[in-house]
Amino acid sequence: MRPPRTDRGRLLLVLGLAAAVTAFTATVPLLRDWFDLRVYYGTIDTWIHHGGRIYDYRVPGTPYGFTYPPFAAVAMLPMALLSLRGAITVALLLNLVALAVVLRLLAGRAWRRYGWYGCALAACVLALFEPLRDTLSFGQVNLLLLALVLLDGRLLATGRGRWAGAGIGLAAAVKLTPALFIGLLLVARRWRAAAVATAVAVGATALAAWAAPGASRFYWTEAMWDTTRVGRLDYVSNQSLQGVLARLDVHSREVWAVVALSVLCVWAARAHRAVAAGDWQAAFALTGLTACLVSPITWVHHLVWLLPSFAVLLRTGYPRVAGALYAVMCTSVVWLWFHDASGVDGFIGSNTYAWITLGLLLWLPSGQLSPARRSLNPTISAAAPAPRAPAAAINAASGQPGPPPRGARDAAAGSAAGPGGGSARSASSEPTGSTRPAASNPQSSSSRASS
């Protein structure tokens, strides 16, 4: 089947896909009714308007309450001025803006080549991605944190790292999972950015301790170490390494620590090589993958941290691999083993997303950048030889963010033109591919869990 070539045909295709996506999301029994946002809203309302304590609140009829660090509650204080419907509206708008920022940061300048048609197709594809659907439906904060972290990644990749680390620090103060990105800055020897991230995280935490001293004391001494407050480790939505072990009925913390440490060693080695090659996007993608694996609990909606990995696969010429993995993560397949995850099929199927995350950590291409792009990284350009003129010309013509130095551009123009004044050939940017996720009819659960 050939894609439509006229605007009318493209519009009809987009409308048809949008209708199919709407029907899918309206009928699949995985809509979460803003459950996590109700936790946030109830916590803030009880704390501000009724004199309650942050970690004592429970959603009526459930054992679930607030599980984030105290600074997250401080950051959510504006909800005290809104009704629940107002909070839902604002949360949805913020998530959509954060998603647009994330996509812009991941795609760079390449998005301009596809216009409204490409953007509309991408929106339909993204609407099927289960972690994204869950994030929006729960009213979660994952996209906001991902946007903050990727903004720092852009600053580092383009050599504008004076304030790099602030976004990571804020994200780590709201939720513990992004704290691993401070580890990435240390692995990359970006001491200033690591110091900024640490200072921001500590400052935000101190602000929360001043605003809610009792809650801060309780969280850092008790709640932080009690994973049962978040939910059952063996719950099928927990796609972390500890979730895999729990479904195998292995509850030894020592075993989990050994497995997690092994994964961290692999991450440190791969991330260091990516940074050495100037490939910050891959380094951040690898860190997001690792954070999901080593966190004690990684609900399906946390897996929006895999989006940078799919961007890396597309950029490095693996659209079919990206499409296949993405399609699997649109099917909600893990819920087929909600009631019983025993046996070989349960071991494989109930941990499908964890296997995808682990496979990407081990195999994700990284370091595939031109020498001219590597020159944007000061720590690399100091040790690496100067880029050749043809490489600089190719980089200038590609869709990758960040121009090469002026001298390199001038040299490239002169070399490409030559004595006879011929024009330089432009190179296309890395290939991309569309994904067509499968839309099976997954099982679901009425159980709720906030994290």
XYZ file of C-alpha atoms in Angstrom:
451
model
C 0.000 0.000 0.000
C 1.479 3.305 -1.091
C 1.253 6.326 1.222
C -0.971 9.155 -0.028
C 0.787 11.832 -2.036
C -1.827 14.586 -1.919
C -2.773 16.748 1.045
C -6.350 15.521 0.771
C -5.261 11.886 0.949
C -2.942 12.592 3.849
C -5.681 14.399 5.732
C -8.050 11.481 5.255
C -5.380 9.044 6.450
C -4.680 11.121 9.548
C -8.386 11.416 10.347
C -8.830 7.661 9.939
C -5.865 6.909 12.196
C -7.062 9.438 14.775
C -10.500 7.767 14.819
C -8.908 4.326 15.265
C -6.668 5.560 18.063
C -9.618 7.235 19.791
C -11.661 4.037 19.574
C -8.750 2.007 20.934
C -8.094 4.272 23.912
C -11.824 4.520 24.666
C -12.395 0.758 24.728
C -9.212 -0.710 26.196
C -9.861 -1.131 29.957
C -6.714 0.638 31.086
C -7.929 4.186 31.683
C -6.819 5.207 35.172
C -9.321 7.968 35.990
C -6.585 10.398 37.132
C -5.906 8.202 40.149
C -2.430 9.502 40.989
C -3.526 13.091 40.485
C -6.313 12.440 42.980
C -3.634 11.322 45.429
C -1.692 14.538 44.886
C -4.787 16.719 45.091
C -6.143 15.005 48.199
C -2.775 15.257 49.924
C -2.397 18.978 49.250
C -6.029 19.701 50.133
C -5.741 17.838 53.434
C -2.404 19.451 54.284
C -3.350 23.056 53.471
C -7.081 23.266 54.142
C -7.620 20.689 56.883
C -4.376 20.705 58.865
C -3.528 17.115 57.988
C -0.107 15.586 57.460
C 1.297 14.835 54.017
C 1.970 11.141 54.472
C -1.157 10.335 56.468
C -3.601 10.967 53.627
C -5.153 7.961 51.846
C -7.470 7.953 48.867
C -10.861 6.959 50.301
C -11.388 3.218 50.062
C -7.738 2.477 49.221
C -4.438 2.100 51.106
C -2.668 4.467 48.709
C -1.242 7.846 49.637
C 1.561 10.248 48.811
C 4.920 8.514 48.227
C 7.186 11.231 46.787
C 9.783 13.293 48.673
C 8.368 16.296 50.562
C 9.589 18.780 47.953
C 7.141 17.245 45.477
C 4.287 18.274 47.801
C 5.746 21.773 48.092
C 5.969 22.028 44.286
C 2.319 20.963 44.030
C 1.043 23.616 46.442
C -0.676 25.636 43.664
C -3.229 22.828 43.477
C -4.619 24.137 46.751
C -6.064 27.061 44.745
C -7.855 24.817 42.251
C -10.805 22.485 42.181
C -10.161 18.850 41.296
C -11.388 19.445 37.741
C -9.157 22.492 37.475
C -6.176 20.463 38.690
C -6.922 17.744 36.129
C -7.116 20.327 33.333
C -3.850 21.994 34.340
C -2.093 18.638 34.728
C -3.215 17.533 31.266
C -2.035 20.780 29.680
C 1.322 20.622 31.473
C 1.832 17.031 30.338
C 1.054 17.927 26.734
C 3.477 20.860 26.833
C 6.136 18.641 28.424
C 5.574 16.011 25.723
C 6.043 18.654 23.016
C 9.289 19.777 24.674
C 10.530 16.187 24.942
C 9.788 15.475 21.287
C 11.454 18.712 20.198
C 14.564 17.904 22.191
C 14.737 14.333 20.904
C 14.020 15.133 17.261
C 16.192 18.234 17.006
C 15.741 20.004 13.691
C 14.596 16.860 11.904
C 10.928 17.468 12.716
C 10.813 20.371 10.245
C 11.209 18.011 7.294
C 7.883 16.287 7.931
C 5.512 19.206 8.466
C 1.975 18.816 9.755
C 1.570 15.359 8.220
C 4.544 13.856 10.032
C 3.594 15.529 13.304
C 0.013 14.225 13.033
C 1.197 10.667 12.364
C 3.622 10.909 15.292
C 0.797 12.067 17.565
C -1.303 9.039 16.598
C 1.612 6.682 17.229
C 2.450 8.270 20.584
C -1.167 8.037 21.722
C -0.869 4.236 21.567
C 2.295 3.994 23.702
C 1.147 2.406 26.966
C 3.553 4.241 29.306
C 2.445 7.532 27.789
C -1.238 6.609 27.964
C -0.813 5.661 31.614
C 1.104 8.830 32.431
C -1.681 11.005 31.038
C -4.480 8.852 32.446
C -2.972 8.674 35.941
C -2.141 12.391 35.917
C 1.496 11.510 36.561
C 4.591 13.749 36.572
C 6.943 11.563 34.521
C 6.871 13.691 31.365
C 7.623 16.863 33.300
C 10.669 15.242 34.896
C 11.838 13.820 31.563
C 11.615 17.270 29.987
C 13.687 18.800 32.814
C 16.380 16.156 32.434
C 16.536 16.366 28.637
C 16.877 20.150 28.798
C 20.103 19.584 30.712
C 21.126 17.044 28.090
C 20.666 19.632 25.356
C 22.761 22.176 27.268
C 25.582 19.662 27.653
C 25.411 18.486 24.034
C 25.587 22.018 22.652
C 28.389 23.202 24.912
C 26.185 25.605 26.881
C 26.634 23.866 30.199
C 26.839 26.832 32.554
C 23.453 26.057 34.110
C 23.391 22.376 33.170
C 22.363 20.242 36.125
C 19.590 22.480 37.442
C 16.874 20.473 35.680
C 18.304 17.188 36.902
C 18.500 18.546 40.451
C 14.866 19.652 40.423
C 13.740 16.312 38.981
C 15.703 14.402 41.629
C 14.141 16.504 44.391
C 10.647 15.646 43.123
C 11.310 11.950 42.578
C 14.292 9.772 43.441
C 14.591 7.927 40.103
C 16.166 10.847 38.141
C 18.956 11.071 40.752
C 20.895 8.554 38.639
C 21.476 11.339 36.118
C 23.684 13.021 38.708
C 25.682 9.804 38.559
C 25.907 10.249 34.788
C 27.394 13.712 35.268
C 29.986 12.195 37.592
C 30.771 9.399 35.122
C 31.175 12.074 32.441
C 33.401 14.137 34.765
C 31.189 17.154 34.383
C 31.978 18.288 37.891
C 30.335 21.697 37.608
C 27.064 20.270 36.296
C 27.111 17.561 38.964
C 27.680 20.194 41.639
C 24.824 22.337 40.283
C 22.469 19.329 40.210
C 23.425 18.306 43.739
C 23.112 21.849 45.066
C 19.670 22.309 43.494
C 18.449 18.951 44.816
C 19.788 19.656 48.309
C 18.420 23.206 48.273
C 14.957 22.033 47.214
C 15.015 19.343 49.880
C 16.056 21.903 52.492
C 13.197 24.174 51.421
C 10.785 21.283 51.918
C 12.299 20.562 55.344
C 11.644 24.169 56.329
C 8.068 24.078 54.997
C 7.180 20.645 56.376
C 9.752 19.527 58.966
C 7.694 16.663 60.368
C 6.898 15.244 56.945
C 10.545 15.538 55.888
C 11.742 13.741 58.983
C 9.212 10.945 58.466
C 9.989 10.517 54.761
C 13.773 10.352 54.991
C 13.850 8.124 58.072
C 10.885 5.803 57.440
C 8.739 6.180 54.328
C 11.633 6.206 51.865
C 12.701 2.722 52.953
C 9.225 1.190 53.014
C 8.466 0.004 49.468
C 5.139 -1.497 50.597
C 3.753 2.045 50.780
C 3.986 2.237 46.985
C 2.538 -1.170 46.145
C 3.321 -4.881 45.865
C 6.703 -5.668 44.374
C 5.297 -8.628 42.428
C 2.458 -6.591 40.881
C 2.675 -7.108 37.123
C 2.960 -3.376 36.465
C 6.309 -3.334 38.299
C 8.726 -3.808 35.396
C 11.945 -3.326 37.351
C 14.542 -5.977 38.138
C 13.135 -6.305 41.630
C 9.694 -6.841 40.119
C 11.104 -9.689 37.997
C 12.677 -11.276 41.078
C 9.519 -10.829 43.150
C 7.437 -12.650 40.523
C 9.990 -15.468 40.778
C 9.356 -15.449 44.537
C 12.929 -14.261 45.163
C 12.761 -11.648 47.913
C 16.411 -11.552 49.005
C 17.737 -8.005 49.036
C 21.238 -9.364 48.600
C 20.309 -11.045 45.310
C 18.650 -7.866 44.069
C 21.677 -5.797 45.121
C 24.035 -8.040 43.132
C 21.838 -7.898 40.025
C 21.368 -4.128 40.321
C 25.096 -3.549 40.848
C 25.878 -5.618 37.737
C 23.470 -3.507 35.699
C 24.995 -0.307 37.087
C 28.470 -1.465 36.055
C 27.267 -2.111 32.508
C 25.584 1.296 32.467
C 28.691 3.106 33.740
C 30.877 1.526 31.055
C 28.429 2.173 28.209
C 27.542 5.691 29.340
C 31.224 6.600 29.651
C 31.882 5.443 26.082
C 28.867 7.381 24.807
C 29.994 10.575 26.519
C 33.557 10.063 25.275
C 32.141 9.993 21.744
C 30.096 13.135 22.398
C 26.821 11.209 22.129
C 24.899 12.786 25.010
C 21.536 11.633 23.692
C 22.621 7.999 23.929
C 24.180 8.587 27.363
C 20.929 10.048 28.672
C 18.949 7.235 27.045
C 21.134 4.602 28.711
C 20.725 6.332 32.065
C 16.947 6.398 31.736
C 16.941 2.679 30.946
C 19.136 1.896 33.932
C 17.083 4.021 36.318
C 13.992 2.008 35.359
C 15.811 -1.293 35.902
C 17.451 -0.619 39.264
C 14.581 1.264 40.878
C 12.786 -1.051 43.345
C 9.471 -0.207 41.690
C 9.056 0.846 38.070
C 5.406 1.014 37.121
C 4.556 0.842 33.430
C 3.969 4.599 33.303
C 7.555 5.181 34.447
C 8.720 3.704 31.151
C 8.308 7.020 29.348
C 12.025 7.173 30.184
C 12.449 4.762 27.241
C 11.439 7.414 24.691
C 15.039 8.705 24.271
C 16.118 5.152 23.414
C 13.652 4.966 20.540
C 14.950 8.327 19.309
C 18.497 6.914 19.334
C 17.387 3.830 17.369
C 15.771 6.012 14.715
C 18.759 8.333 14.538
C 21.258 5.496 14.123
C 19.353 3.716 11.358
C 17.290 1.056 13.130
C 13.689 2.104 12.414
C 12.416 -1.482 12.142
C 13.854 -2.439 15.524
C 12.405 0.711 17.047
C 9.035 0.031 15.444
C 8.878 -3.584 16.612
C 9.802 -2.797 20.218
C 7.520 0.218 20.289
C 4.634 -1.843 18.940
C 5.059 -4.407 21.719
C 4.909 -1.629 24.301
C 1.626 -0.434 22.852
C -0.151 -3.754 23.359
C -0.382 -3.830 27.195
C 0.769 -7.430 26.800
C 2.084 -7.790 30.369
C -1.475 -7.601 31.732
C -2.247 -10.997 30.210
C -0.352 -12.435 33.180
C -2.031 -10.275 35.809
C -3.635 -13.193 37.630
C -0.886 -15.783 37.186
C 2.734 -15.089 36.221
C 3.996 -18.625 36.911
C 5.627 -20.911 34.387
C 7.972 -20.164 31.522
C 5.343 -18.174 29.648
C 4.658 -16.102 32.758
C 8.363 -15.478 33.320
C 8.792 -14.247 29.758
C 5.455 -12.560 29.162
C 4.830 -10.805 32.475
C 8.294 -9.216 32.302
C 8.163 -8.240 28.631
C 8.804 -4.550 29.217
C 11.666 -5.320 31.599
C 13.300 -7.521 28.940
C 12.948 -4.719 26.383
C 14.529 -2.260 28.822
C 17.405 -4.632 29.613
C 17.961 -5.454 25.942
C 18.153 -1.773 25.041
C 20.667 -1.155 27.824
C 22.917 -3.917 26.483
C 22.529 -3.230 22.765
C 21.506 0.399 22.166
C 23.848 1.937 19.541
C 25.869 4.842 20.890
C 28.760 7.044 19.896
C 27.773 7.199 16.217
C 28.485 10.897 15.704
C 30.519 12.766 13.141
C 33.828 14.293 14.270
C 32.389 17.762 13.663
C 29.553 17.103 16.091
C 32.008 15.769 18.648
C 33.739 19.152 18.571
C 30.719 20.571 20.397
C 31.909 18.722 23.490
C 34.844 20.657 24.975
C 36.210 17.650 26.878
C 36.410 15.673 23.651
C 37.577 18.333 21.229
C 40.565 19.033 23.453
C 41.793 15.456 23.104
C 40.503 14.536 19.652
C 42.001 15.705 16.342
C 40.304 18.556 14.520
C 37.430 17.488 12.270
C 38.113 17.197 8.600
C 36.417 19.678 6.297
C 34.111 17.160 4.551
C 32.811 15.947 7.922
C 32.081 19.512 8.979
C 30.202 20.141 5.752
C 28.093 17.026 6.229
C 27.248 18.067 9.778
C 26.246 21.546 8.637
C 23.834 20.062 6.107
C 22.322 17.496 8.471
C 19.385 17.964 10.774
C 21.422 17.495 13.925
C 21.258 20.294 16.516
C 24.162 22.638 16.987
C 26.281 24.172 14.200
C 29.995 23.399 13.862
C 32.525 26.112 14.689
C 32.764 28.982 12.217
C 36.255 28.028 11.182
C 35.172 24.510 10.399
C 32.257 25.830 8.305
C 34.576 28.129 6.341
C 37.065 25.342 5.778
C 34.296 22.997 4.707
C 32.943 25.517 2.204
C 36.381 26.096 0.722
C 37.215 22.421 0.499
C 33.851 21.491 -0.985
C 33.959 24.282 -3.552
C 37.548 23.617 -4.511
C 39.586 25.682 -6.941
C 36.849 25.456 -9.555
C 34.147 26.812 -7.242
C 31.907 23.683 -7.375
C 29.051 23.405 -4.877
C 29.142 21.049 -1.908
C 26.799 18.084 -1.795
C 24.384 18.034 1.139
C 23.852 14.869 3.092
C 20.516 13.780 4.428
C 20.157 13.225 8.135
C 19.737 9.838 9.755
C 16.753 7.814 8.568
C 13.569 7.623 10.490
C 10.675 5.224 10.220
C 7.060 5.125 11.214
C 5.779 2.575 13.655
C 2.494 0.790 13.410
C 1.797 -0.535 16.909
C -0.358 -3.571 17.323
C -3.576 -3.012 19.200
C -4.426 -6.231 20.931
C -7.104 -6.428 23.570
C -5.197 -6.596 26.868
C -6.442 -7.693 30.179
C -6.414 -5.230 32.978
C -6.939 -4.878 36.646
C -9.099 -2.814 38.863
C -6.225 -2.548 41.326
C -4.663 0.879 41.683
C -1.196 1.892 42.697
C 0.357 5.312 43.038
C 4.031 6.040 42.823
